[in-house]
Every structure is written in structure tokens, then in C-alpha cells.
Coordinates of C-alpha atoms in Angstrom, one line a residue:
M1 CA 50.7 -101.1 148.3
A2 CA 47.7 -102.4 146.4
E3 CA 45.7 -105.3 148.0
I4 CA 46.6 -107.4 144.9
L5 CA 50.2 -107.6 144.0
F6 CA 52.1 -109.6 141.4
K7 CA 55.9 -110.1 141.5
L8 CA 57.3 -111.3 138.2
S9 CA 60.8 -112.6 137.7
I10 CA 62.9 -114.8 135.4
P11 CA 65.8 -116.2 137.6
N12 CA 66.8 -118.8 135.0
P13 CA 65.7 -117.4 131.6
H14 CA 67.3 -120.3 129.7
Q15 CA 64.6 -122.5 131.2
Q16 CA 61.9 -120.2 129.8
Y17 CA 59.8 -120.1 132.9
L18 CA 58.2 -116.9 134.2
H19 CA 58.1 -117.0 138.0
V20 CA 54.9 -115.5 139.4
E21 CA 54.1 -114.6 143.0
L22 CA 50.6 -113.3 143.7
L23 CA 49.8 -111.6 147.0
L24 CA 46.1 -111.3 147.9
K25 CA 45.1 -109.3 150.9
N26 CA 41.8 -109.3 152.9
I27 CA 40.4 -112.5 151.4
I28 CA 37.3 -114.5 152.4
D29 CA 37.1 -117.9 154.1
E30 CA 37.2 -119.8 150.8
I31 CA 38.5 -118.6 147.5
D32 CA 38.8 -119.8 143.9
I33 CA 41.9 -118.9 142.0
L34 CA 41.4 -118.8 138.2
L35 CA 43.5 -118.6 135.1
P36 CA 41.8 -117.2 131.9
T37 CA 40.9 -119.8 129.3
W38 CA 41.1 -117.5 126.3
R39 CA 42.4 -114.1 125.3
P40 CA 40.5 -111.2 123.6
G41 CA 41.6 -110.9 120.0
R42 CA 41.8 -114.7 119.6
Y43 CA 38.4 -116.2 119.9
E44 CA 39.3 -119.8 120.7
E45 CA 40.2 -121.8 123.7
G46 CA 43.7 -121.0 124.9
N47 CA 44.3 -123.7 127.5
F48 CA 47.0 -121.6 129.1
A49 CA 46.8 -123.7 132.3
K50 CA 48.9 -126.4 130.5
N51 CA 51.9 -124.1 131.0
I52 CA 51.5 -123.9 134.8
K53 CA 54.1 -125.7 137.0
G54 CA 54.6 -125.8 140.8
F55 CA 51.3 -124.2 142.0
K56 CA 51.6 -123.5 145.7
V57 CA 49.6 -121.5 148.3
F58 CA 50.8 -120.0 151.6
D59 CA 49.0 -118.2 154.4
D60 CA 50.2 -115.0 156.1
Q61 CA 52.4 -117.1 158.4
N62 CA 54.1 -118.6 155.4
K63 CA 52.5 -122.0 156.0
A64 CA 51.4 -124.0 153.0
L65 CA 47.7 -124.3 152.6
H66 CA 45.6 -127.1 151.2
F67 CA 44.0 -126.5 147.8
S68 CA 42.2 -128.6 145.2
K69 CA 42.1 -128.2 141.4
T70 CA 38.4 -127.9 140.4
S71 CA 38.8 -127.6 136.7
K72 CA 41.6 -127.3 134.2
H73 CA 42.0 -123.6 135.0
S74 CA 40.8 -123.2 138.6
W75 CA 42.1 -124.0 142.1
H76 CA 40.0 -123.9 145.3
V77 CA 41.7 -122.8 148.4
D78 CA 40.6 -123.3 152.0
S79 CA 41.6 -119.9 153.6
K80 CA 39.6 -119.8 156.8
Q81 CA 42.6 -119.3 159.0
T82 CA 44.3 -116.4 157.2
K83 CA 43.5 -113.0 155.9
N84 CA 46.2 -112.9 153.2
L85 CA 47.3 -115.4 150.6
R86 CA 50.6 -115.8 148.8
I87 CA 50.4 -117.9 145.6
Q88 CA 53.5 -119.1 143.7
Y89 CA 53.7 -120.8 140.4
Q90 CA 55.8 -120.9 137.2
Y91 CA 54.5 -120.3 133.7
Y92 CA 56.3 -121.9 130.7
A93 CA 56.8 -119.2 128.1
A94 CA 58.6 -120.6 125.1
E95 CA 56.3 -119.4 122.2
L96 CA 56.8 -115.9 120.7
N97 CA 53.9 -114.4 118.9
A98 CA 51.8 -111.3 119.2
G99 CA 49.5 -112.8 121.9
S100 CA 51.8 -115.1 123.9
T101 CA 54.1 -114.8 126.9
F102 CA 57.8 -115.3 126.2
V103 CA 61.0 -115.6 128.2
E104 CA 64.6 -115.5 126.9
K105 CA 67.9 -114.2 128.2
E106 CA 67.4 -110.5 127.2
M107 CA 63.6 -110.3 127.0
L108 CA 60.5 -110.8 129.2
Y109 CA 57.3 -110.5 127.2
V110 CA 54.2 -110.8 129.3
N111 CA 50.6 -111.0 128.0
P112 CA 48.9 -111.1 131.4
V113 CA 45.8 -112.8 130.2
N114 CA 47.9 -115.9 129.4
C115 CA 49.7 -116.2 132.7
L116 CA 48.3 -114.2 135.6
M117 CA 45.6 -115.6 137.8
Y118 CA 42.6 -113.8 139.2
V119 CA 39.7 -114.0 141.6
K120 CA 36.4 -113.4 140.0
E121 CA 35.0 -111.4 142.9
R122 CA 38.0 -109.1 142.8
M123 CA 38.0 -108.2 139.1
G124 CA 37.4 -104.5 139.9
D125 CA 40.3 -104.2 142.3
K126 CA 43.4 -102.1 141.6
V127 CA 46.5 -104.3 140.8
Q128 CA 50.2 -103.7 141.3
I129 CA 52.9 -105.4 139.3
D130 CA 56.5 -105.5 140.4
F131 CA 59.1 -106.5 137.8
E132 CA 62.3 -108.1 139.1
V133 CA 64.5 -107.5 136.1
P134 CA 67.9 -105.8 135.7
K135 CA 67.9 -102.1 136.2
T136 CA 69.4 -101.6 132.7
W137 CA 66.2 -103.0 131.1
K138 CA 63.5 -100.8 129.7
I139 CA 59.8 -101.5 130.0
A140 CA 57.4 -100.9 127.1
S141 CA 53.7 -100.8 128.2
S142 CA 50.7 -98.6 128.8
L143 CA 50.9 -99.5 132.5
E144 CA 50.9 -96.7 135.1
Q145 CA 54.4 -96.4 136.5
I146 CA 54.7 -96.1 140.3
N147 CA 58.4 -96.3 140.6
E148 CA 61.4 -97.8 138.7
T149 CA 60.1 -101.4 138.9
S150 CA 56.5 -101.1 140.0
Y151 CA 53.4 -100.5 137.9
A152 CA 49.7 -100.5 138.4
V153 CA 46.4 -100.9 136.6
E154 CA 42.9 -100.0 137.8
S155 CA 41.4 -103.5 137.4
F156 CA 41.9 -107.0 136.1
D157 CA 40.1 -106.1 132.9
E158 CA 42.7 -103.5 132.3
L159 CA 45.6 -105.8 133.4
F160 CA 44.4 -108.6 130.9
D161 CA 44.4 -105.9 128.2
T162 CA 47.9 -104.6 128.9
P163 CA 50.9 -106.5 127.3
I164 CA 54.4 -105.7 128.5
I165 CA 57.9 -106.1 127.0
C166 CA 61.0 -105.8 129.2
S167 CA 64.4 -105.8 127.6
P168 CA 67.7 -103.9 127.5
N169 CA 67.3 -103.6 123.6
L170 CA 64.1 -101.6 123.4
I171 CA 64.1 -98.5 121.4
C172 CA 61.2 -96.0 121.1
K173 CA 60.2 -93.0 119.1
S174 CA 56.9 -91.1 119.5
Y175 CA 54.6 -88.9 117.4
E176 CA 51.6 -86.7 118.2
T177 CA 48.4 -86.6 116.2
K178 CA 45.3 -84.5 117.0
G179 CA 46.6 -84.1 120.6
Y180 CA 47.1 -87.8 121.2
H181 CA 50.4 -89.4 121.7
F182 CA 51.6 -92.6 120.0
H183 CA 54.7 -94.6 120.8
L184 CA 56.6 -97.0 118.5
W185 CA 58.6 -99.7 120.3
F186 CA 61.0 -102.0 118.6
N187 CA 63.1 -104.7 120.4
D188 CA 66.5 -105.7 119.0
L189 CA 66.1 -104.4 115.4
N190 CA 68.7 -102.7 113.2
G191 CA 68.1 -100.3 110.4
I192 CA 64.8 -98.8 111.5
K193 CA 63.7 -96.2 109.0
W194 CA 62.2 -93.8 111.5
E195 CA 61.4 -90.9 109.3
R196 CA 59.5 -93.0 106.7
L197 CA 57.8 -95.0 109.5
I198 CA 56.5 -92.0 111.5
T199 CA 55.4 -90.1 108.3
D200 CA 53.3 -93.1 107.2
F201 CA 51.9 -93.8 110.7
K202 CA 51.0 -90.2 111.2
K203 CA 48.9 -90.2 108.0
F204 CA 46.7 -93.2 108.7
T205 CA 46.4 -92.4 112.4
K206 CA 45.3 -88.9 111.6
K207 CA 42.7 -90.0 109.1
Q208 CA 41.2 -92.6 111.4
I209 CA 40.9 -90.1 114.2
E210 CA 39.4 -87.5 111.9
D211 CA 36.7 -89.9 110.7
F212 CA 35.8 -90.9 114.3
G213 CA 36.2 -87.4 115.7
E214 CA 38.3 -88.6 118.7
F215 CA 40.6 -91.3 119.9
P216 CA 39.5 -93.4 122.9
C217 CA 42.8 -93.1 124.8
K218 CA 45.3 -90.3 125.5
E219 CA 48.2 -92.5 124.6
F220 CA 48.8 -95.6 122.5
H221 CA 51.7 -98.0 122.2
F222 CA 52.7 -100.0 119.2
L223 CA 54.9 -102.9 120.5
F224 CA 56.8 -104.7 117.7
H225 CA 58.4 -108.1 117.8
T226 CA 60.7 -108.8 114.8
P227 CA 61.8 -112.4 115.1
N228 CA 64.4 -114.0 112.8
N229 CA 61.8 -116.4 111.4
L230 CA 58.7 -115.8 109.3
A231 CA 56.0 -114.2 111.3
Y232 CA 52.8 -112.1 110.7
H233 CA 50.5 -111.6 113.6
G234 CA 48.8 -108.7 115.5
V235 CA 46.7 -108.5 118.6
E236 CA 44.5 -105.5 119.6
H237 CA 44.4 -103.9 123.0
L238 CA 42.7 -100.7 124.1
K239 CA 45.8 -98.7 124.8
S240 CA 48.3 -100.7 122.8
T241 CA 48.9 -103.4 120.2
V242 CA 51.5 -106.1 119.9
I243 CA 52.7 -107.0 116.3
A244 CA 55.0 -109.8 115.4
L245 CA 56.5 -109.5 111.9
G246 CA 59.5 -111.3 110.5
P247 CA 62.1 -112.2 109.4
K248 CA 63.6 -109.0 110.8
Y249 CA 65.8 -108.3 107.8
D250 CA 62.7 -107.7 105.7
V251 CA 60.6 -105.6 108.0
F252 CA 61.5 -102.4 106.1
G253 CA 61.9 -104.2 102.8
K254 CA 59.4 -106.7 101.4
L255 CA 57.4 -106.7 104.6
Y256 CA 56.9 -103.0 104.9
S257 CA 53.4 -103.0 103.4
E258 CA 52.5 -105.8 105.8
L259 CA 53.8 -103.7 108.7
L260 CA 51.6 -100.8 107.6
G261 CA 48.6 -103.0 107.0
V262 CA 48.6 -104.9 110.3
S263 CA 49.4 -101.6 112.2
S264 CA 46.4 -99.8 110.6
H265 CA 44.2 -102.8 111.3
E266 CA 45.1 -103.0 115.0
L267 CA 44.7 -99.2 115.4
Y268 CA 41.2 -99.4 114.0
H269 CA 40.4 -102.2 116.5
V270 CA 40.7 -99.6 119.3
W271 CA 37.3 -98.4 118.2
N272 CA 36.0 -101.6 116.7
V273 CA 35.9 -104.3 119.3
K274 CA 37.9 -102.7 122.1
T275 CA 35.2 -99.9 122.4
I276 CA 32.4 -101.0 120.1
R277 CA 31.8 -104.5 121.2
P278 CA 29.2 -107.3 120.6
K279 CA 26.7 -107.7 123.4
E280 CA 28.2 -111.2 124.2
M281 CA 31.5 -109.5 125.1
M282 CA 30.1 -106.9 127.5
P283 CA 32.0 -107.5 129.7
Y284 CA 34.5 -110.2 128.7
D285 CA 34.1 -113.4 130.6
F286 CA 37.6 -115.0 130.8
G287 CA 36.3 -118.3 132.1
V288 CA 34.1 -119.4 129.2
A289 CA 33.9 -119.0 125.5
N290 CA 32.3 -115.7 124.5
Y291 CA 30.4 -116.8 121.4
S292 CA 29.3 -114.2 118.9
K293 CA 28.1 -114.3 115.3
M294 CA 29.4 -110.7 114.8
G295 CA 32.9 -111.6 113.7
Y296 CA 32.2 -110.2 110.3
V297 CA 31.9 -106.8 112.0
Y298 CA 34.7 -106.9 114.6
E299 CA 37.2 -108.6 112.4
G300 CA 35.7 -108.2 108.9
V301 CA 35.0 -104.5 109.0
T302 CA 38.4 -103.9 110.6
T303 CA 40.2 -105.9 107.9
Y304 CA 38.4 -103.8 105.3
M305 CA 38.9 -100.5 106.9
G306 CA 42.5 -101.1 108.1
D307 CA 43.7 -101.4 104.5
L308 CA 41.3 -98.8 103.1
Y309 CA 42.6 -96.2 105.5
L310 CA 46.1 -96.6 104.0
L311 CA 44.5 -95.6 100.7
K312 CA 42.4 -92.8 102.2
S313 CA 45.4 -91.3 104.0
G314 CA 47.7 -91.4 101.0
V315 CA 50.0 -94.0 102.4
F316 CA 49.0 -96.5 99.7
T317 CA 48.5 -95.6 96.0
L318 CA 45.3 -97.0 94.4
D319 CA 47.3 -99.8 92.8
E320 CA 49.0 -100.7 96.1
Y321 CA 45.6 -100.8 97.8
L322 CA 44.0 -102.9 95.1
K323 CA 46.8 -105.5 95.5
E324 CA 45.6 -106.0 99.1
L325 CA 42.0 -106.2 98.1
E326 CA 42.9 -108.8 95.4
K327 CA 44.3 -111.0 98.2
Q328 CA 40.9 -111.1 99.8
F329 CA 39.1 -111.9 96.5
Q330 CA 41.6 -114.7 95.8
K331 CA 41.1 -116.3 99.3
H332 CA 37.3 -116.0 98.9
F333 CA 37.1 -117.7 95.5
D334 CA 39.7 -120.3 96.4
N335 CA 37.7 -121.5 99.4
P336 CA 34.7 -123.8 98.6
G337 CA 33.6 -123.4 102.2
R338 CA 31.7 -120.3 101.1
F339 CA 29.1 -122.7 99.7
N340 CA 28.7 -124.6 103.0
H341 CA 29.1 -122.3 106.0
A342 CA 27.8 -118.7 106.5
V343 CA 30.3 -116.2 107.8
S344 CA 28.1 -115.7 110.9
E345 CA 28.3 -119.4 111.7
S346 CA 32.1 -119.4 111.1
S347 CA 32.3 -116.6 113.7
Y348 CA 30.9 -119.1 116.3
D349 CA 33.2 -121.8 115.1
T350 CA 36.5 -119.9 115.7
W351 CA 35.9 -121.5 119.2
L352 CA 35.4 -124.9 117.7
D353 CA 38.6 -125.4 115.6
G354 CA 40.4 -122.1 116.2
Y355 CA 42.1 -120.4 113.3
V356 CA 43.4 -123.4 111.5
K357 CA 42.1 -124.6 108.1
G358 CA 40.0 -127.3 109.6
A359 CA 38.0 -129.9 107.6
P360 CA 38.3 -129.2 103.9
G361 CA 35.7 -126.9 102.5
R362 CA 33.7 -126.7 105.7
K363 CA 34.0 -123.0 106.8
V364 CA 35.1 -119.5 105.8
S365 CA 37.2 -116.9 107.4
I366 CA 35.6 -114.0 109.3
Y367 CA 38.4 -111.8 108.1
V368 CA 38.1 -112.6 104.4
E369 CA 34.3 -112.9 104.1
G370 CA 33.8 -110.1 106.6
C371 CA 36.1 -107.8 104.6
L372 CA 34.4 -108.4 101.3
L373 CA 30.9 -108.1 102.8
A374 CA 32.1 -104.8 104.4
F375 CA 33.2 -103.7 100.9
I376 CA 29.7 -104.5 99.6
T377 CA 28.1 -102.8 102.5
D378 CA 30.2 -99.7 101.9
Y379 CA 29.2 -99.7 98.3
M380 CA 25.5 -100.0 99.1
L381 CA 25.7 -97.1 101.6
R382 CA 27.6 -94.8 99.3
K383 CA 25.3 -95.5 96.4
A384 CA 22.2 -94.9 98.5
T385 CA 23.5 -91.7 100.0
N386 CA 25.1 -90.2 96.8
N387 CA 28.6 -90.9 98.3
K388 CA 27.9 -88.9 101.5
I389 CA 28.1 -91.7 104.0
G390 CA 30.1 -94.9 103.9
I391 CA 30.7 -97.7 106.4
E392 CA 33.1 -95.4 108.3
G393 CA 30.1 -93.1 109.0
V394 CA 28.1 -96.1 110.4
M395 CA 30.9 -97.1 112.7
K396 CA 31.2 -93.5 113.9
R397 CA 27.5 -93.5 114.8
M398 CA 27.9 -96.8 116.7
Y399 CA 30.9 -95.4 118.6
Y400 CA 28.9 -92.4 119.8
H401 CA 25.7 -94.4 120.6
P402 CA 25.6 -94.6 124.5
D403 CA 23.6 -97.9 124.6
I404 CA 26.0 -99.6 122.2
I405 CA 29.0 -98.5 124.2
E406 CA 27.4 -99.5 127.5
K407 CA 25.6 -102.7 126.5
G408 CA 27.2 -103.8 123.2
Y409 CA 25.4 -104.4 119.9
E410 CA 23.6 -107.3 118.2
E411 CA 23.0 -108.1 114.6
D412 CA 19.8 -106.2 114.5
T413 CA 21.5 -103.1 116.0
Y414 CA 24.1 -103.1 113.2
R415 CA 21.5 -103.8 110.5
N416 CA 19.1 -101.1 111.8
M417 CA 22.0 -98.6 111.8
L418 CA 22.8 -99.4 108.2
E419 CA 19.2 -99.1 107.1
N420 CA 18.5 -95.9 109.1
V421 CA 21.5 -94.2 107.6
S422 CA 20.9 -95.3 104.0
S423 CA 17.0 -95.6 103.9
I424 CA 17.4 -98.9 101.9
S425 CA 16.9 -102.5 103.0
F426 CA 19.8 -104.8 103.9
K427 CA 17.5 -107.8 104.3
S428 CA 18.9 -109.8 101.3
L429 CA 22.5 -109.1 102.3
F430 CA 22.0 -110.4 105.8
E431 CA 19.7 -113.3 105.0
D432 CA 21.4 -114.6 101.9
H433 CA 25.1 -113.7 102.3
I434 CA 25.8 -113.0 106.0
N435 CA 23.6 -115.7 107.5
G436 CA 23.3 -117.7 104.3
T437 CA 25.6 -119.2 101.7
V438 CA 24.2 -117.7 98.5
S439 CA 27.0 -116.5 96.2
Y440 CA 27.6 -112.8 96.2
E441 CA 30.0 -112.6 93.3
G442 CA 27.5 -110.5 91.4
L443 CA 27.5 -107.9 94.2
L444 CA 31.3 -107.8 94.3
I445 CA 31.3 -107.0 90.5
E446 CA 28.6 -104.4 91.1
A447 CA 30.6 -102.8 93.9
L448 CA 33.8 -102.7 91.9
D449 CA 32.0 -101.2 88.9
Y450 CA 30.5 -98.5 91.1
F451 CA 34.0 -97.3 91.9
G452 CA 35.2 -97.6 88.3
L453 CA 37.0 -100.8 88.9
E454 CA 36.9 -104.2 87.3
L455 CA 37.8 -107.8 88.2
I456 CA 40.0 -109.7 85.7
K457 CA 40.0 -113.5 85.9
K458 CA 42.6 -115.7 84.3
P459 CA 43.6 -119.4 84.8
A460 CA 46.2 -120.0 87.4
P461 CA 49.6 -120.2 85.8
S462 CA 50.2 -123.6 87.5
Y463 CA 48.9 -126.4 85.3
S464 CA 48.1 -128.6 88.4
K465 CA 46.0 -125.8 89.9
S466 CA 44.2 -124.6 86.7
I467 CA 43.7 -127.9 84.8
L468 CA 43.6 -130.6 87.5
G469 CA 42.3 -128.5 90.4
I470 CA 44.9 -129.2 93.0
K471 CA 47.2 -127.1 95.1
T472 CA 50.4 -128.8 96.0
Q473 CA 53.3 -128.1 98.3
V474 CA 56.9 -129.1 97.6
K475 CA 58.6 -130.4 100.7
S476 CA 62.1 -131.9 101.2
N477 CA 60.6 -135.4 100.8
G478 CA 58.3 -134.8 97.8
T479 CA 55.3 -133.1 96.4
F480 CA 52.1 -133.2 98.4
V481 CA 48.4 -132.4 97.7
M482 CA 47.2 -129.6 100.0
D483 CA 43.8 -128.6 98.5
I484 CA 41.5 -130.1 95.9
Y485 CA 38.8 -128.1 94.0
P486 CA 35.4 -129.8 94.3
G487 CA 34.4 -131.4 91.0
S488 CA 37.8 -131.0 89.4
P489 CA 39.6 -133.8 87.6
A490 CA 41.7 -134.4 90.7
D491 CA 38.5 -134.8 92.7
M492 CA 36.9 -137.1 90.2
G493 CA 40.1 -139.2 90.0
G494 CA 40.1 -139.8 93.7
L495 CA 43.0 -137.7 95.0
R496 CA 43.1 -136.9 98.7
I497 CA 44.6 -134.1 100.6
G498 CA 47.9 -135.4 102.0
D499 CA 48.7 -137.6 99.0
Q500 CA 52.3 -137.6 97.8
I501 CA 52.5 -137.4 94.0
M502 CA 55.4 -139.6 93.0
G503 CA 54.9 -139.9 89.3
V504 CA 52.9 -138.9 86.2
N505 CA 52.4 -141.4 83.4
K506 CA 55.0 -143.7 84.8
T507 CA 57.5 -140.8 85.0
Q508 CA 59.0 -139.9 88.4
V509 CA 58.1 -136.4 89.7
N510 CA 60.9 -134.6 91.5
K511 CA 59.8 -131.1 92.3
N512 CA 58.7 -130.7 88.7
L513 CA 55.0 -131.8 88.7
D514 CA 53.8 -128.9 86.5
Q515 CA 56.5 -129.4 83.9
W516 CA 55.5 -133.1 83.5
L517 CA 51.8 -132.3 83.4
Q518 CA 52.4 -129.8 80.6
Y519 CA 54.5 -132.3 78.7
F520 CA 51.7 -134.8 78.9
N521 CA 48.9 -132.3 78.3
E522 CA 47.7 -133.9 75.1
S523 CA 46.7 -137.0 77.0
K524 CA 43.1 -137.7 77.4
E525 CA 43.8 -139.2 80.8
I526 CA 46.7 -138.8 83.2
S527 CA 48.0 -141.6 85.3
M528 CA 49.3 -140.6 88.7
T529 CA 51.4 -142.6 91.1
L530 CA 50.7 -141.8 94.7
S531 CA 52.0 -142.6 98.1
R532 CA 49.1 -142.7 100.5
N533 CA 49.5 -144.0 104.1
Q534 CA 52.7 -145.8 102.9
N535 CA 50.7 -147.6 100.2
I536 CA 51.5 -147.0 96.5
K537 CA 48.5 -146.3 94.4
E538 CA 47.9 -145.7 90.7
V539 CA 44.9 -143.4 89.8
L540 CA 43.6 -142.1 86.5
I541 CA 42.8 -138.4 86.3
P542 CA 40.2 -137.5 83.6
A543 CA 40.6 -134.5 81.3
L544 CA 38.0 -131.8 81.5
N545 CA 37.9 -128.8 79.1
R546 CA 37.7 -126.0 81.7
N547 CA 39.8 -124.2 84.3
F548 CA 39.4 -124.6 88.1
Y549 CA 41.7 -122.5 90.3
Q550 CA 42.0 -119.0 88.8
E551 CA 43.9 -115.8 89.5
Y552 CA 42.0 -112.5 90.2
K553 CA 43.2 -109.0 89.6
I554 CA 41.4 -105.7 90.3
Q555 CA 42.2 -102.7 88.2
A556 CA 40.8 -99.3 87.4
K557 CA 38.7 -99.1 84.2
K558 CA 40.3 -97.0 81.5
D559 CA 36.8 -95.8 80.4
A560 CA 35.4 -94.9 83.8
D561 CA 32.6 -92.3 83.6
K562 CA 32.4 -89.2 85.7
N563 CA 30.1 -90.8 88.2
Q564 CA 32.5 -93.7 88.8
I565 CA 35.4 -91.3 89.1
K566 CA 33.4 -89.2 91.6
A567 CA 32.6 -92.4 93.6
L568 CA 36.2 -93.5 93.6
Q569 CA 37.4 -90.1 94.8
S570 CA 34.9 -90.0 97.6
W571 CA 35.8 -93.6 98.6

């Protein structure tokens, strides 16, 4: 038996508490027991300790020991009189997503970094995990199996990177690519189109491995949650990924392209961030924020390459791929935060306000901006090398660079790699667009043109979005303002996010705002009746002769020349 042993059980699954017992052998006189404060793949404070109940400590004579809580996620234990400790607690597991821990009658899903405690000085110790679940249940994980119910990992770093699903409803099929084995696990899902799924997964897996030359692990597990509700989420791990996608009836229908996209994205992460890491994450420190400005690489490049590999491998047609790229363009142009906050700054600020929208127009997404900047970088590399080297070639060089793998990379490391490969300067890209807020629309147009593509803009079909500059959401109790375009008539008229639009020109609005706006479109001014903080207000919206929110479409040029065709084919 290992000197560190976890026993996991769910005696009352309807209560949604995971029962944890931790046995620690050969401990020192005093010890600090810690729970991680965040999880890799989600660069924000997790505050997992809020789910801990009934924390207790016992010595090797089963006598309760005194302890004191020293921070929101740490407990200090006076263990002078014992060589072994037994720690018991319960973890409330009522949220199901790709990075959580979840308990219900027929499933135990454990993301160890949420719920299992550690001792900082023992991070390198081998860990054993015993699952007290029914014998009829299967266990999906990359853990090393010792016997029917016992598994092991070589260290806490590996444990915190190894999610587990236990359930009687698990079903798995596997495929082999380039000598590596991949396992597809679904839990409680009907109508799985295995042949189509494995064919497509083999294609993008093979292409990614071919471009890198090898896969970092012998085996890899795709663990899929398919809840009844709307869900889209993936979390990367070195030997596995967890993906939540729903509702389950659409996984192989309308959501199938999303299934492929998130799976390719998470597979690419095995190289980019699980192996090629920023210096600040070498190694992970689970007790504090791991700030890094490199989110435009570890998430942005992955977002770009994850979708691009579906095109490169033949899973997506060009039109299907361009629809995905269009989404990134749309998000970019719809977000005025691009004028206020650089993508490198927004990488730091995932720790400040997480992954929520935050203050209007303040920040940008490392996924969206990082993806588009990776597209521009790819274009610059290919143009400079006559289409011989793209961004995948740079990432391959980083993967095989011993100093990067051992110590991590910094911005200068990445920039120098780009410049050494291409023999051109990336100074302006980094200073103006990665670390600055200068618009790069011109570079996007250049990049599209290089590949024989063009960007088509047209006013948003919604009158309120295009003419007034507001995005609204219809809820059961009315129509509410969700976003306002800076400088738009809605902005000039004094609308606020959160306002409920009750009427237009003294006419009641009932889920038909655009129809009434179009009806009154000859008016020089529009009067709106609003409910704001339970006060009724009347505001005048001026008329401006221009469009605000627009729609963006990317398409292949019909008159592309031979150089553009060649670039597109090599891309």
C-alpha cells in the first residue's frame, strides 16, 4: 500500500456529497493540509474549499487531533504524537461540467484537483485511490489499475491531472493511430454513431500527430458528459480530456460539429499547455494564482489550430471551417473591449473576473483574440517562407526544444522562435496588437486575401442591433438590453445594460421590439419607455444614418489567382 491513500465513497448519493478519507503515513511533527485553489485549464480562483464539510483528523490510535484553519484552503495539524494521520471530510458535488466533481445515484465524477487534499512537501509521492462503488460500475480514467477497486498515480501533479468517471452506464470504444491508443467514453447516451465518430476522430488525431511527429502519451482518454441541458465545455489533461456537451439528443445532430471542434481543441492542448507551458506554470502551484500573459498562445493558438486541423484532416470542408472562423470574427468585432484592453492583459485578468463578461467593454477573450492573432501569425509565417512553414511548424519546434519543455517559455521565447523561423520582424504584431490595442482589422483582411478569401460585411438583420446599436434578450418577463454599441443612438439616448424595454413611441412592446422599430423607422427620433430599477423612464433615441452591429461572413474568392490557390492548398 502506498504511503498516501485516498478512499472515495458516496454512501448517500442523493445528498450529493463525496466522502473522502485520506491516510498519510510517516508524517512529520506538524503538517499543513491543503486543498487546491484553482485547476489547470481554468485560470481563475476556484474556491473549492467552500464545498468542504466535516473536516476531521485522527491519529494512528483513532484519536481525534487538534487542528486549526490557517487560510480558506489550508488546515494546520499538530501531529507530534503520531506517525500516521487519517483525515475525513465530505465534498459537496452538485455541479456537472467538464471541470467539476459530481455525485448522483448512478455516477461519481471526480476531478481530483477540486476535492482531494495534499501536503506540499509530499507532492512527489505515489498516491493510491480506492473507490468504494458497486462492483457493476465501470471506471473511466487514465489511472494505473492495481486491482478491481484500487488505482494509483506517480505524484500529486499526475493525480490533479487525472479525472475519473465511475458509472454502470459507461460505454467505450477505442481506436489506434500511429501506434497510440485512444479511448472514447460516453456515459448514459443512446444512439452513438460510432463508425462516423471514430472515422472523424482518427483523421484529426492522425494529422495532429503527423505534424508534431509524436504524441506525448501512449494512451489517451476522451471522457464525455452529455447532460440533458444545454452544455458546451472542455478541459484539457495530459492523458485525457473531459468534455460536456448537451442536450444529449443533439450530440450527433446539431451539436456534432461542436463535438468535433472541442475534441480537436482539447487534443491539441496535450502538446500546447500540458507539455509546452509558460514559465509561470512550470510547475503548477495549486496554492496561488499562476499569472501569465501568454493566454493568447496556450488558449488562442489552440483555438485556432483545433478548428484548423478539422480542415487540414478533411473532417471539415472549407465552408464548414470558415463558418467556425466567422464566429471568431463576429465575437471580435462585436466586442468594444478590443479598444481598451490588450489580449496579454486579459490573460492576467482571467484571474480577476474569471470567464464571465465582466464590466462592459473592458476586456477581450484570450480565446477569440488569441485565435485571430494566431491566424495573422500563421499568414505572416507562410508568406515569409513561401508556404513552407506555418504556426504548426513553430509549435513543433517549441515542443522539441529541451529548455522550453524543462523550464517553460516566455513572450520573448515565442517571438524569437517566430522571427528565427521566418526571418521577418514580429515587433509591430507584439507591440501594437498583442500588448497593445491598435486595431488589426487590416491585417485580418490581408491574411484572408493571402489565402484567396474575403470578408463580407452587412448590417445585422435585427433593426435594434443594426440601427440603434443594442443587443437584447427576450425573457419570460420582457425584453432586456444586454449590450450597447459605444457611440450608437442607444448609447447617446442614455440606455443602460439591464434596462427593460416596455414600449416604443407609446406602443407596448411584447417580444416584438424589432417589428415596432421597423414600423416607426421613418421617425427622426424614437421614444422608448423603460423600466429601470423599478422606475419607469422615457428616453429619446436619436436617428443616425449608419449601421452599428454588423454580420461577418468569410468566403472563397471566385477570382482567386494561382498564388492564392497555392497558399490555400498548403494552409
